[in-house]
Short mmCIF file of C-alpha atoms in Angstrom, two decimals:
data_model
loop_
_atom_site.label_atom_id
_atom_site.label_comp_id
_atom_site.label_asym_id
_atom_site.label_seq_id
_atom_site.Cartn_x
_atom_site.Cartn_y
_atom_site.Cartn_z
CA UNK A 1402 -73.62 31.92 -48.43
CA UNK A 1403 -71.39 29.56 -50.44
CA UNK A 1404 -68.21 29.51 -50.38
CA UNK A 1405 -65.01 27.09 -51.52
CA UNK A 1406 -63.13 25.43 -48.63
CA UNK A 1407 -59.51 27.29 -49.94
CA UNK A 1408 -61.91 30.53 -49.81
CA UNK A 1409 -63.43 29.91 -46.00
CA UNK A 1410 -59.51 29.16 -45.48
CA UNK A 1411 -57.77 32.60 -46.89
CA UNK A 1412 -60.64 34.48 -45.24
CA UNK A 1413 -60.21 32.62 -41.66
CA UNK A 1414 -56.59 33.72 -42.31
CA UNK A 1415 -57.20 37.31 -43.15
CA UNK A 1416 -59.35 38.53 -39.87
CA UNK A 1417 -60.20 36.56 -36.30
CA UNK A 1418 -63.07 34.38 -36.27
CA UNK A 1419 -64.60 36.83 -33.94
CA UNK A 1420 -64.69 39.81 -36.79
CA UNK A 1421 -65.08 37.27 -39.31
CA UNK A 1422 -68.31 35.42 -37.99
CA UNK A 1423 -70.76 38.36 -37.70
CA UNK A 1424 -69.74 38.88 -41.53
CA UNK A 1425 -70.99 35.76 -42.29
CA UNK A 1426 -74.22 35.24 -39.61
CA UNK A 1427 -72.30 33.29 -37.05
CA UNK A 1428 -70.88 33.17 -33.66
CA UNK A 1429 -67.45 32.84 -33.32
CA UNK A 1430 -68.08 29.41 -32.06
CA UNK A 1431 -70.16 28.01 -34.94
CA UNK A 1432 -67.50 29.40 -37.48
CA UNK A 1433 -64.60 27.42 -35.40
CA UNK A 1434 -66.85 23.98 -35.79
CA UNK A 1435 -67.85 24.73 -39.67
CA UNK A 1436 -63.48 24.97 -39.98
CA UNK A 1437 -63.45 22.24 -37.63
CA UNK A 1438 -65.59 19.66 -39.95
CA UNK A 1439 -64.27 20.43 -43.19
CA UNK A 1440 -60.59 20.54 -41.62
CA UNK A 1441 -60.02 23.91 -42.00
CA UNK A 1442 -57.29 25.35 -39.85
CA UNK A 1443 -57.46 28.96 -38.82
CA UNK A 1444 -54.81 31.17 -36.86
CA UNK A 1445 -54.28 31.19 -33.03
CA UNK A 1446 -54.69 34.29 -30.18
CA UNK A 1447 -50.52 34.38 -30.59
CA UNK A 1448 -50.63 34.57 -34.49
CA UNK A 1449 -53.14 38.03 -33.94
CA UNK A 1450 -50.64 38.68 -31.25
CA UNK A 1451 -47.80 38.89 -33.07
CA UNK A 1452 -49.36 40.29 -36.16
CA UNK A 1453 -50.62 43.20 -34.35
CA UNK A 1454 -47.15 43.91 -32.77
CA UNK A 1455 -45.68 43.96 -35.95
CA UNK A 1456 -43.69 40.27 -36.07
CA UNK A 1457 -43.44 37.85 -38.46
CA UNK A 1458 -45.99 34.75 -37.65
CA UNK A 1459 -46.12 31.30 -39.65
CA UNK A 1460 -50.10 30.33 -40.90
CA UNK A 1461 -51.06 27.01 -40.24
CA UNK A 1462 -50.97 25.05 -44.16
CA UNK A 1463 -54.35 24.10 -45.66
CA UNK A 1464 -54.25 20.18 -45.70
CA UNK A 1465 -54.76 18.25 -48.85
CA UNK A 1466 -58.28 17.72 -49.67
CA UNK A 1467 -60.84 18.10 -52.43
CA UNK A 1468 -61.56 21.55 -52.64
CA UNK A 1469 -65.48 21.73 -52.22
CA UNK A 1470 -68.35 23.88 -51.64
CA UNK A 1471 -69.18 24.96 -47.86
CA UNK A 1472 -73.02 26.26 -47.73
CA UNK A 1473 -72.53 28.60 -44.20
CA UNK A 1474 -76.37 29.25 -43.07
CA UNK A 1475 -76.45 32.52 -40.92
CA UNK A 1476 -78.19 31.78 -37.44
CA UNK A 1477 -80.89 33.72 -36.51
CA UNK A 1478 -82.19 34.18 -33.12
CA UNK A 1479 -85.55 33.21 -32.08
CA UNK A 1480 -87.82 35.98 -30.57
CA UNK A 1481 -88.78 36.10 -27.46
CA UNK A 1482 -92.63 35.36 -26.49
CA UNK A 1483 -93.88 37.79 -24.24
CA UNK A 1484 -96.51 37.38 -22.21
CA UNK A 1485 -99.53 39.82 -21.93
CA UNK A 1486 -99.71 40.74 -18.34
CA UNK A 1487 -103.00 39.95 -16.60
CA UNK A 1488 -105.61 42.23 -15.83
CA UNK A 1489 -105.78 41.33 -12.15
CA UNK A 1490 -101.99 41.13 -11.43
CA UNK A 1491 -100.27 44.27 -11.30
CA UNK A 1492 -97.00 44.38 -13.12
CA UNK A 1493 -94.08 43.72 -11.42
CA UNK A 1494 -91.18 46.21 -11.02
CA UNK A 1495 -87.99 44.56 -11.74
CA UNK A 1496 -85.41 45.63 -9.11
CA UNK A 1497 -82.81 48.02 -10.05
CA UNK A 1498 -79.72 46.64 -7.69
CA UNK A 1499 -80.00 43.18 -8.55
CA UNK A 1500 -77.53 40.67 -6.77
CA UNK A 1501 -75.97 38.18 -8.99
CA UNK A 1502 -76.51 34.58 -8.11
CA UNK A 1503 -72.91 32.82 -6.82
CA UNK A 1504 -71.00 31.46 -10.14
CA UNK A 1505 -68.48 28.49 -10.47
CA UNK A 1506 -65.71 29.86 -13.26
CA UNK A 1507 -65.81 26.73 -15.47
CA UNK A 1508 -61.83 26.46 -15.40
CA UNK A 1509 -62.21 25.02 -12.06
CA UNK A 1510 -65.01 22.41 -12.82
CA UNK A 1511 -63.30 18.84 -11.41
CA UNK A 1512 -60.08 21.21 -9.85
CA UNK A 1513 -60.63 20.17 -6.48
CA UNK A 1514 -60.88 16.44 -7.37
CA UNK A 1515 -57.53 16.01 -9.56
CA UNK A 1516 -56.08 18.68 -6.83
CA UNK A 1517 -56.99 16.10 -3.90
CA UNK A 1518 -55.49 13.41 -6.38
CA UNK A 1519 -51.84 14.12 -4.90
CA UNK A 1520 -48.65 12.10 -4.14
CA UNK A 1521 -48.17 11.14 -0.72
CA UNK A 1522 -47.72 14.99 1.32
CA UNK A 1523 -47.02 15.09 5.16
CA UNK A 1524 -49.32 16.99 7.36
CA UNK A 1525 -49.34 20.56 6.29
CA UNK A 1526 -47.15 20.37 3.37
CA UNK A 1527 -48.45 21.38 0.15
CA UNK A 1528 -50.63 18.96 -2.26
CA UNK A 1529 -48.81 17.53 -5.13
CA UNK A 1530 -50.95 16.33 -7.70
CA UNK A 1531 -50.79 13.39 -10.60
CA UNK A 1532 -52.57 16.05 -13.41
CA UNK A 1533 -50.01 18.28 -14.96
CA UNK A 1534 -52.44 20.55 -16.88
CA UNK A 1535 -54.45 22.43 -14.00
CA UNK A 1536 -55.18 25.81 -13.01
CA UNK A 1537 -52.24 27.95 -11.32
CA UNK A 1538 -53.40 27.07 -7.91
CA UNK A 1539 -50.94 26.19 -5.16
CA UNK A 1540 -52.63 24.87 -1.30
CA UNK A 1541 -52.27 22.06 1.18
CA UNK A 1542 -55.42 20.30 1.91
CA UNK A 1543 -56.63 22.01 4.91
CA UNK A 1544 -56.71 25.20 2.97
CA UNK A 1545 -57.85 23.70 -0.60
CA UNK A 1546 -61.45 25.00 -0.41
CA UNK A 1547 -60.35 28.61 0.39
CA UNK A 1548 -57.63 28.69 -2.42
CA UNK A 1549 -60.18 27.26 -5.16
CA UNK A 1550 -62.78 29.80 -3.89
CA UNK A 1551 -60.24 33.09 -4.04
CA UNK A 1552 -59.52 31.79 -7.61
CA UNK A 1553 -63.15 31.58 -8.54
CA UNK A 1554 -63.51 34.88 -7.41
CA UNK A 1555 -60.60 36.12 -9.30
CA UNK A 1556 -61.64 34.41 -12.35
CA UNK A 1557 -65.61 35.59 -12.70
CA UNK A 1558 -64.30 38.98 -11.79
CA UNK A 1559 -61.99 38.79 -14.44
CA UNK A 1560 -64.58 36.95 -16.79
CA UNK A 1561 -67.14 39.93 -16.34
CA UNK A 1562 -64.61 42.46 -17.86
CA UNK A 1563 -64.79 40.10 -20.59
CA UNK A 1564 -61.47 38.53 -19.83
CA UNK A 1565 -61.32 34.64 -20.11
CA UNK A 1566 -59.28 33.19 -17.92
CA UNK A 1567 -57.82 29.74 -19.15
CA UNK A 1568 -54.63 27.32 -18.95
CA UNK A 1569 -52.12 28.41 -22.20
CA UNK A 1570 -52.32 26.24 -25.09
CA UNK A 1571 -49.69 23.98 -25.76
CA UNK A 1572 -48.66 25.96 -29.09
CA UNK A 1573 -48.05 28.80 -27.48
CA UNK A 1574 -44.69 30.09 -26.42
CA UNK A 1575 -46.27 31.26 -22.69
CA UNK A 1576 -43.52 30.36 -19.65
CA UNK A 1577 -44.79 30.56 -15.85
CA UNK A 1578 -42.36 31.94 -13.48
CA UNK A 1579 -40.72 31.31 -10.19
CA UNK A 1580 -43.32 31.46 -7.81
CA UNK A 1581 -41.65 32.98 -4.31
CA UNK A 1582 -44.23 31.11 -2.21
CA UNK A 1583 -42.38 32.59 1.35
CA UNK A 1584 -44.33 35.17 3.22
CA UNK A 1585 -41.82 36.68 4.04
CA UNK A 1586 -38.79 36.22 1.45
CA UNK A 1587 -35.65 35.45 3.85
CA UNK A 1588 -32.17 34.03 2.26
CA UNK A 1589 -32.39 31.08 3.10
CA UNK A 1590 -35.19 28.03 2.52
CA UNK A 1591 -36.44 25.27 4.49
CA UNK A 1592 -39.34 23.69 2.97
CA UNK A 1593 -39.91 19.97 3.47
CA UNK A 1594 -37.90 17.01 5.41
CA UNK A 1595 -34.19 17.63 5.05
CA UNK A 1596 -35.02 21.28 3.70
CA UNK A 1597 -35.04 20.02 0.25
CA UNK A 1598 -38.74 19.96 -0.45
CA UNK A 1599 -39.87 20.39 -4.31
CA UNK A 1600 -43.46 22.59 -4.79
CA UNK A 1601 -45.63 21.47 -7.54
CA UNK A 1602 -46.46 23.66 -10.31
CA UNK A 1603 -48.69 22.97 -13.06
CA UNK A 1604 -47.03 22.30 -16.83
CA UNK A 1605 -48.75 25.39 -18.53
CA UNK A 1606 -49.49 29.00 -17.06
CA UNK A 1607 -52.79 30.24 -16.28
CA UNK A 1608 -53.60 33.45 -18.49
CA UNK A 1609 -55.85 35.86 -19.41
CA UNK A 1610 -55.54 38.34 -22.22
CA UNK A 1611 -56.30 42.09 -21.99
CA UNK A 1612 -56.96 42.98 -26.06
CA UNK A 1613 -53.41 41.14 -27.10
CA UNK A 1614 -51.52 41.55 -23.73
CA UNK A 1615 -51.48 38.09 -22.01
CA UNK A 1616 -51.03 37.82 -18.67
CA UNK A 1617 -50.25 35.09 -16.07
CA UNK A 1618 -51.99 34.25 -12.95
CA UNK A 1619 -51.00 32.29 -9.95
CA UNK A 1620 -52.42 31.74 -6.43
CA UNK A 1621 -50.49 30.03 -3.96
CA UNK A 1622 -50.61 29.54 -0.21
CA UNK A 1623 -47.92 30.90 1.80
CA UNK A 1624 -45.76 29.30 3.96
CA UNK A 1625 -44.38 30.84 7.19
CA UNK A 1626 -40.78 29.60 9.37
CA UNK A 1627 -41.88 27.70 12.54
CA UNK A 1628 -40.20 25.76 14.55
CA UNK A 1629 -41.03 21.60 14.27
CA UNK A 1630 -39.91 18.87 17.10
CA UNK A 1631 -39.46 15.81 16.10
CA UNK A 1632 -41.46 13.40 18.33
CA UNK A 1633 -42.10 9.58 17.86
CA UNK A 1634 -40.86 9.28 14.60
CA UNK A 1635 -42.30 12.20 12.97
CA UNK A 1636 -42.45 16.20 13.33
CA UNK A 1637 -44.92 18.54 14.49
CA UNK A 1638 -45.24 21.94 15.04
CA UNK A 1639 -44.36 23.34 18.49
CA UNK A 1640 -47.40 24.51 18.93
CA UNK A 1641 -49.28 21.78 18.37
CA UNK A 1642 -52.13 20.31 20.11
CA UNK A 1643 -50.19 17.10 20.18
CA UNK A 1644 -46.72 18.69 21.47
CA UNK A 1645 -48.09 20.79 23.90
CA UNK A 1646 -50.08 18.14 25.65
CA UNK A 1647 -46.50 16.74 26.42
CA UNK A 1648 -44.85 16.38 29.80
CA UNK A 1649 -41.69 17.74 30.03
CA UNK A 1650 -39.72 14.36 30.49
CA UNK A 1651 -41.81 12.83 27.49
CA UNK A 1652 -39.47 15.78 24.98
CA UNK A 1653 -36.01 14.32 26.85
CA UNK A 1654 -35.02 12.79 23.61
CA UNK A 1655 -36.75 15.31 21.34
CA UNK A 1656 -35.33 18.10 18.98
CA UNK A 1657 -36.14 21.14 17.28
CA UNK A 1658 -35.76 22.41 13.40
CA UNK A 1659 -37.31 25.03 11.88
CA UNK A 1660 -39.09 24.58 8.47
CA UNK A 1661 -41.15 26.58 6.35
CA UNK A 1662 -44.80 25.56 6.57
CA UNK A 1663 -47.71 26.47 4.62
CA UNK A 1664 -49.69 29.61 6.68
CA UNK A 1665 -53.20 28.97 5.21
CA UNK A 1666 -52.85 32.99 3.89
CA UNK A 1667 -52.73 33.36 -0.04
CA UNK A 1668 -50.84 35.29 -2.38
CA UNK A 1669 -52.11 36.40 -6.10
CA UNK A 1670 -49.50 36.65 -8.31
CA UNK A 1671 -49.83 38.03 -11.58
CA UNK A 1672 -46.69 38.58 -14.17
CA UNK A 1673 -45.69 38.64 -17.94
CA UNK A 1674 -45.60 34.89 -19.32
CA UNK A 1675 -43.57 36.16 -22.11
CA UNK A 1676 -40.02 35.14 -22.11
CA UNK A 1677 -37.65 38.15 -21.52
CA UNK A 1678 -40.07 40.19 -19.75
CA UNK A 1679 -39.31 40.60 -16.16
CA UNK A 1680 -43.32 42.12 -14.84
CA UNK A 1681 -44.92 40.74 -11.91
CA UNK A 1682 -47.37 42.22 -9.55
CA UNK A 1683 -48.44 40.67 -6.23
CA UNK A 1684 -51.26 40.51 -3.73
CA UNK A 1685 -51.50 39.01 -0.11
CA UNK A 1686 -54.10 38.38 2.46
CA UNK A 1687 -53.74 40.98 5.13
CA UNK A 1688 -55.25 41.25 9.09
CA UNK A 1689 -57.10 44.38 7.74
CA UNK A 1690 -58.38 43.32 4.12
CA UNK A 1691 -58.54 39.52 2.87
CA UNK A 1692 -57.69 38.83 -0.44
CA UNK A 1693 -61.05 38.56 -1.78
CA UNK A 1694 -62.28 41.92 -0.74
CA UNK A 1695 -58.80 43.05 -2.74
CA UNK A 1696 -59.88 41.42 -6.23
CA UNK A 1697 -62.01 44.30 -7.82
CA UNK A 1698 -58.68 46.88 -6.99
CA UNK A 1699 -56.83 43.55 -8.20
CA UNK A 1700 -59.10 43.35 -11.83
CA UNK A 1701 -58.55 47.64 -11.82
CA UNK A 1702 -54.46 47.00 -11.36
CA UNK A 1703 -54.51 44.87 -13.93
CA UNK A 1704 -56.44 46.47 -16.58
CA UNK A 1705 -54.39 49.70 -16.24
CA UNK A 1706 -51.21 47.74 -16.63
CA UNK A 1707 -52.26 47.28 -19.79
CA UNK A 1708 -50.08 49.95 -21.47
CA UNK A 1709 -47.16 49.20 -19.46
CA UNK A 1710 -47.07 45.23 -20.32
CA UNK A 1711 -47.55 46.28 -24.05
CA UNK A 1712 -44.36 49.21 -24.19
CA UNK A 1713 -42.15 46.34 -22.38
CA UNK A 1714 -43.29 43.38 -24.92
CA UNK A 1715 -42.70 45.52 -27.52
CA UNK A 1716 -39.09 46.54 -26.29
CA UNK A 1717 -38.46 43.28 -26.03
CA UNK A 1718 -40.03 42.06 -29.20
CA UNK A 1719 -37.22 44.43 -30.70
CA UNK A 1720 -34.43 43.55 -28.37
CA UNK A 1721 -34.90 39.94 -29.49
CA UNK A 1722 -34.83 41.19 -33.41
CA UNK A 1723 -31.87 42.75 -32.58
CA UNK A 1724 -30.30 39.98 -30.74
CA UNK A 1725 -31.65 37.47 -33.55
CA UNK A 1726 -29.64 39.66 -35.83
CA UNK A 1727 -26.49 39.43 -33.91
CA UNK A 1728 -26.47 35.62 -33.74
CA UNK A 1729 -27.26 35.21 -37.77
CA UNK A 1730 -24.04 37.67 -38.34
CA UNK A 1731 -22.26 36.09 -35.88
CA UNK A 1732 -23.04 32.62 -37.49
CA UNK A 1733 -22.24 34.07 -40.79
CA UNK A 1734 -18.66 35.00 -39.73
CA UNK A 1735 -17.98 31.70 -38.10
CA UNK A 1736 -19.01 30.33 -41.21
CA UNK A 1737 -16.74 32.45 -43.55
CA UNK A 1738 -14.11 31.70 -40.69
CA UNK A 1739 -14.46 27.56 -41.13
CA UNK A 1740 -14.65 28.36 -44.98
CA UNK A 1741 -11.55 29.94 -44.81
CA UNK A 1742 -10.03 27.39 -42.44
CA UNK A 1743 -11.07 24.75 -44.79
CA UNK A 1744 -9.87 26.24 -48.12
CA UNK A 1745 -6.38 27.01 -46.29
CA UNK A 1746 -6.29 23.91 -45.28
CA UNK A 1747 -6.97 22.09 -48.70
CA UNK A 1748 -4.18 24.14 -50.53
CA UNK A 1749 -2.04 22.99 -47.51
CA UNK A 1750 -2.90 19.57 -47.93
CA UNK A 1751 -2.54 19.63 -51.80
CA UNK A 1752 0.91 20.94 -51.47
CA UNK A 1753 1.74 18.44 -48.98
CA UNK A 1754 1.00 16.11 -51.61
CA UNK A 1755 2.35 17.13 -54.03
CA UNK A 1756 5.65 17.10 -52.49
CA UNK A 1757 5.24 13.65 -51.67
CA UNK A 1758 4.67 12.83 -54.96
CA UNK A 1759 7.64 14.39 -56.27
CA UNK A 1760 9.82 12.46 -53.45
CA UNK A 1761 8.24 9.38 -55.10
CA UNK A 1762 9.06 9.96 -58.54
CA UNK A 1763 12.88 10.93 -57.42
CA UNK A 1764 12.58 7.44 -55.96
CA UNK A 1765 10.97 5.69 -58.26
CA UNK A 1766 13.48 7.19 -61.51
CA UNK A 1767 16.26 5.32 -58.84
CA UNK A 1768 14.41 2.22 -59.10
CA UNK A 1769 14.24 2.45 -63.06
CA UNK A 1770 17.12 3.48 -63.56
CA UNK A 1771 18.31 0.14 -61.36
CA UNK A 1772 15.94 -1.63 -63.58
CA UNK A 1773 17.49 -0.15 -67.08
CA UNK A 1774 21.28 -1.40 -65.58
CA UNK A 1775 19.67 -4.64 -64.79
CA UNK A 1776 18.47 -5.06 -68.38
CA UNK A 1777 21.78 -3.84 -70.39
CA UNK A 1778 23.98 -6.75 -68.01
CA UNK A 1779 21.42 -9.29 -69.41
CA UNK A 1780 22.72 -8.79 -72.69
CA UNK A 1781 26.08 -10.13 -71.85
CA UNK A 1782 24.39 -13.08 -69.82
CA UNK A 1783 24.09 -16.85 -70.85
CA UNK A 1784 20.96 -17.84 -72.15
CA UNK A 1785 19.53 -19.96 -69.50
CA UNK A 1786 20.89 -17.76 -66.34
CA UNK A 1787 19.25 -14.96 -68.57
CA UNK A 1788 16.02 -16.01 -68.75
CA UNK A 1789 15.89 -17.15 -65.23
CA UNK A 1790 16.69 -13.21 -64.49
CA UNK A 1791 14.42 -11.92 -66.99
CA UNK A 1792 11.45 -13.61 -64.98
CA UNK A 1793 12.76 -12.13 -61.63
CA UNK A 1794 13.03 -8.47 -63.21
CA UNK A 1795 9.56 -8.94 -64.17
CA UNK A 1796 8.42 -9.96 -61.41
CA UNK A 1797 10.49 -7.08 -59.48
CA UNK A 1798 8.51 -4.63 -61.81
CA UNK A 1799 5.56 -5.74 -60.65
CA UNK A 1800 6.40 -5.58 -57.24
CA UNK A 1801 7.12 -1.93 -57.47
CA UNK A 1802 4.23 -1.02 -59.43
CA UNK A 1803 3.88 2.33 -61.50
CA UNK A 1804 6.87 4.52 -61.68
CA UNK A 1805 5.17 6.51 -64.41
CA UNK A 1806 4.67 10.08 -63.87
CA UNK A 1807 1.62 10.37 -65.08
CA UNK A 1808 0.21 8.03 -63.09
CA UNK A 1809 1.43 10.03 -60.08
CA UNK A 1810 -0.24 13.23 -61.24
CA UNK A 1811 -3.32 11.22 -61.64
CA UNK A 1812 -3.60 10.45 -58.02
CA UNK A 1813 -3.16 13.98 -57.00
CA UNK A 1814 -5.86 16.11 -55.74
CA UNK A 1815 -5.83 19.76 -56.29
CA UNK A 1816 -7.53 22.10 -53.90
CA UNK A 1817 -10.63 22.44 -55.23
CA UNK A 1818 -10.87 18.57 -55.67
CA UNK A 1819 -10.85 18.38 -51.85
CA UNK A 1820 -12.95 22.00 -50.60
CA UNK A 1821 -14.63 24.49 -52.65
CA UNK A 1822 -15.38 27.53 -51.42
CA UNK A 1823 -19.21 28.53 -50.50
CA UNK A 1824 -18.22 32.22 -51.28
CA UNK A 1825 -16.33 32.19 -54.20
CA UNK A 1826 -13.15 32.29 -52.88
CA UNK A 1827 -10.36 30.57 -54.95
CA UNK A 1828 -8.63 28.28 -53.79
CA UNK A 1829 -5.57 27.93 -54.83
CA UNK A 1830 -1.69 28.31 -53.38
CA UNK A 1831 -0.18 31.83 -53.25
CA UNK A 1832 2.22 33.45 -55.93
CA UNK A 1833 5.13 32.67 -54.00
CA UNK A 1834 4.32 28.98 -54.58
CA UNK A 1835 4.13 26.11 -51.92
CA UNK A 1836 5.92 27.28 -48.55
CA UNK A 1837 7.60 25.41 -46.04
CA UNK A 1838 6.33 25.05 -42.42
CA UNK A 1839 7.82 27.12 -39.66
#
C-alpha cells in the first residue's frame, strides 16, 4: 500500500495506531516506527482520552517536509514447521494446568540499581535516590528486595489483564498524590532527625490504564512510632541489639525520642492521577494475608472501579468546563470594568486639560495685551531709546513663546486621542459638560 506522508498523517490522526495498523498489515509497533522515520507525529493515550470523553484535544502539527510517497508492506507471519511425530515415541500430552515460569515486569529492569543509587540515609530510614524518573516504589534498603518483588507481582498481574503498567509521559497532565506512608495515620509526624525528614517520590506517577481510565500506583513501606535513644553520637532503636546489650550505667547520659521508622510491611496504593479527582484505594500487609497473596482481589478491585473512576472524571471534566466558563466571564467583566475605568479616565483627563489650557490663554491675552501697551508707548519714544526697546520686546516675545490660540488647541488631546474603547463605547464628556471634582 502507498500512501502520501500528509495521508499516513490525517489517517494516524483519525483512529489509534492500534485500530489503524491491522488496516494496513501492521502491528501497532511497526506503524509507530514507519511515523517515526518519515517524522510523522500521531496522537497520544490522553488525546483518545479526552476525545472519547467528549473534550476538546489539540493534534500534534505535521512538520514541514516534502510531501512523499510511503510504500507500507503488510507483515506476514511465518508458519510454523511442525514436526511429524516419530513412530517409536508416543506423543506427548501437553499438561492442562500449566505453571507459568517466574517473570521480571520490564518497568523494573535496572530499578534496584538506580534505587540503591541514594543520598546518604541513616540506618532504617528510607532510600533516596539520584534518578527522578522511576517506578512508584518507596523502601529502605533492608526491605528493597521485598518492595521490588510485591511490585513485580502487581505489575505482571496487571500486565496479564492486558494492562501495561508504565511511568506517565511527560506530556501528560497525570499528578501523583500525597502518599500517607504512616501505618497507622496519627496527628502528628516524626520522621527523620529533628522530625523534619523529607520522603522521596519519583517526578512522574506510575499508571496503568483500564480502556481510557488511568490509574496511579504506588507501593511504599510503612513506617511505625518507636522509641530511639540516642547513644554515642547517634540513635538506635530501643530494642536494638546494640541498646539492649547495654549496662544500665552505660545509658546514664542517654535519652529517648520517638520517631517514625520504616516497619518493613508495605502498602499498595492506588488513586486517580487526574487533577480534581479525589479516588484512592489502599492495601496493606496483614498477620493473616501478605500483600502478595492480596494482588489478584487487588487486579479484581481495580478493574471493577472502572465505572466509578469514569462517572467521577467525567463530573469533573464538566465541573472544570463550568469553572473554565466562570473565569473567561469573569475576565470579560474585569475587562469591560478597566475599559470603562480607562475611558472615564481619558474624558477626565481631557477636561483637565482643557481647563488648563483655557487658564493659559486668559494668561497669555494678559501678556499680549502688556505687549500691545508696550508697543503703542514706543511710538512716542526717541529713536535710539526706541530701538534699544524694540530689541528687548522681541526678545520678551520670544521668551514667552506662543500665545496663539490655535496653537493651544493643537496641543490638546481629546479622549479618544488618549483611550479608545475595545467595545465601542464613546468616549466622550457627558451633556452636562466638564464637571468639577467633589
Amino acid at each position: 500500500m502507498k500512501l502520501t506522508r500528509s495521508e499516513l498523517y490525517s489517517r494516524v490522526c483519525n483512529a489509534p495506531l492500534s485500530k489503524l495498523a491491522p488496516e494496513l498489515g501492521l502491528t501497532g509497533t511497526a506503524l509507530a516506527a514507519v511515523c517515526r522515520q518519515h517524522q510523522i507525529p500521531y496522537p497520544g493515550s490522553g488525546y483518545w482520552t479526552r476525545k472519547s470523553l467528549g473534550l476538546s484535544a489539540e493534534l500534534p502539527a505535521l512538520p514541514d517536509a516534502s510531501d512523499e510517497i510511503i510504500e507500507i508492506m503488510p507483515v506476514t507471519p511465518k508458519p510454523r514447521k511442525q514436526k511429524a511425530p516419530e513412530a517409536s515415541t508416543p506423543p506427548k500430552t501437553r499438561s492442562v494446568a500449566r505453571t507459568r515460569r517466574l517473570e521480571h515486569h520490564p518497568l523494573l529492569f535496572g530499578a534496584e540499581e538506580h534505587l540503591r543509587k541514594s543520598r546518604a540515609a541513616k540506618d532504617g530510614e528510607f532510600l533516596r535516590p539520584y534518578k527522578r524518573i522511576l517506578p512508584d516504589v518507596i523502601s529502605s534498603e533492608a526491605a528493597l528486595l521485598r518492595a521490588l518483588s510485591i511490585a513485580n507481582d502487581l505489575y505482571v498481574a496487571l500486565d496479564r489483564q492486558g494492562y501495561r503498567v508504565h511511568v506517565a509521559p511527560a506530556g501528560e497532565s497525570h499528578r501523583r498524590i500525597q502518599i500517607q506512608e504512616q501505618e497507622i495515620e496519627l496527628k502528628d509526624r516524626k520522621y527523620g532527625r529533628y522530625n523534619s525528614g523529607s520522603i522521596w517520590g519519583p517526578d512522574r506517577p506510575t499508571i496503568f490504564y483500564i480502556d481510557t481510565v488511568p490509574i496511579g500506583l504506588a507501593i511504599t513501606e510503612m513506617t511505625e512510632r518507636v522509641t530511639m535513644r540516642y547513644l554515642n553520637g547517634d540513635y538506635h532503636r530501643e530494642d536494638s541489639r546494640l541498646v539492649r546489650s547495654m549496662k544500665a550505667w552505660q545509658l546514664t547520659h542517654s535519652w529517648t525520642t520517638e520517631q517514625d521508622m520504616p516497619s518493613g510491611r508495605f502498602r499498595i496504593i492506588a488513586y486517580s492521577p487526574k487533577t480534581g479527582v479525589e479516588w484512592s484505594l489502599s492495601w496493606q500487609d496483614t498477620e493473616t494475608e501478605p500483600l502478595t497473596k492480596a494482588i489478584p482481589k487487588i487486579v479484581e478491585t481495580l478493574r471493577a472501579s472502572r465505572d466509578k473512576l469514569q462517572a467521577l472524571m467525567k463530573a469533573e471534566d464538566e465541573a472544570e468546563a463550568r469553572r473554565k466558563k466562570e473565569r473567561q466571564e469573569e475576565w470579560e467583566r474585569y475587562q469591560r470594568r478597566e475599559d470603562e475605568r480607562k475611558v472615564a479616565q481619558a474624558i477626565k483627563d481631557s477636561q483637565q486639560q482643557l481647563a488648563e489650557i483655557i487658564e493659559s490663554w486668559g494668561k497669555a491675552m494678559v501678556v499680549e495685551r502688556f505687549f500691545s501697551d508696550v508697543e503703542q508707548r514706543l511710538e512716542g519714544v526717541d529713536e535710539a531709546l526706541r530701538q534699544h526697546l524694540e530689541e528687548r520686546l522681541k526678545l520678551a516675545r520670544q521668551m514667552i513663546g506662543s500665545i496663539d490660540p490655535l496653537d493651544f488647541m493643537a496641543n490638546w488631546r481629546a479622549p479618544d486621542d488618549r483611550y479608545r474603547s475595545k467595545y465601542d463605547q464613546l468616549a466622550h464628556p457627558p451633556s452636562g459638560g466638564p464637571t468639577k471634582e467633589q
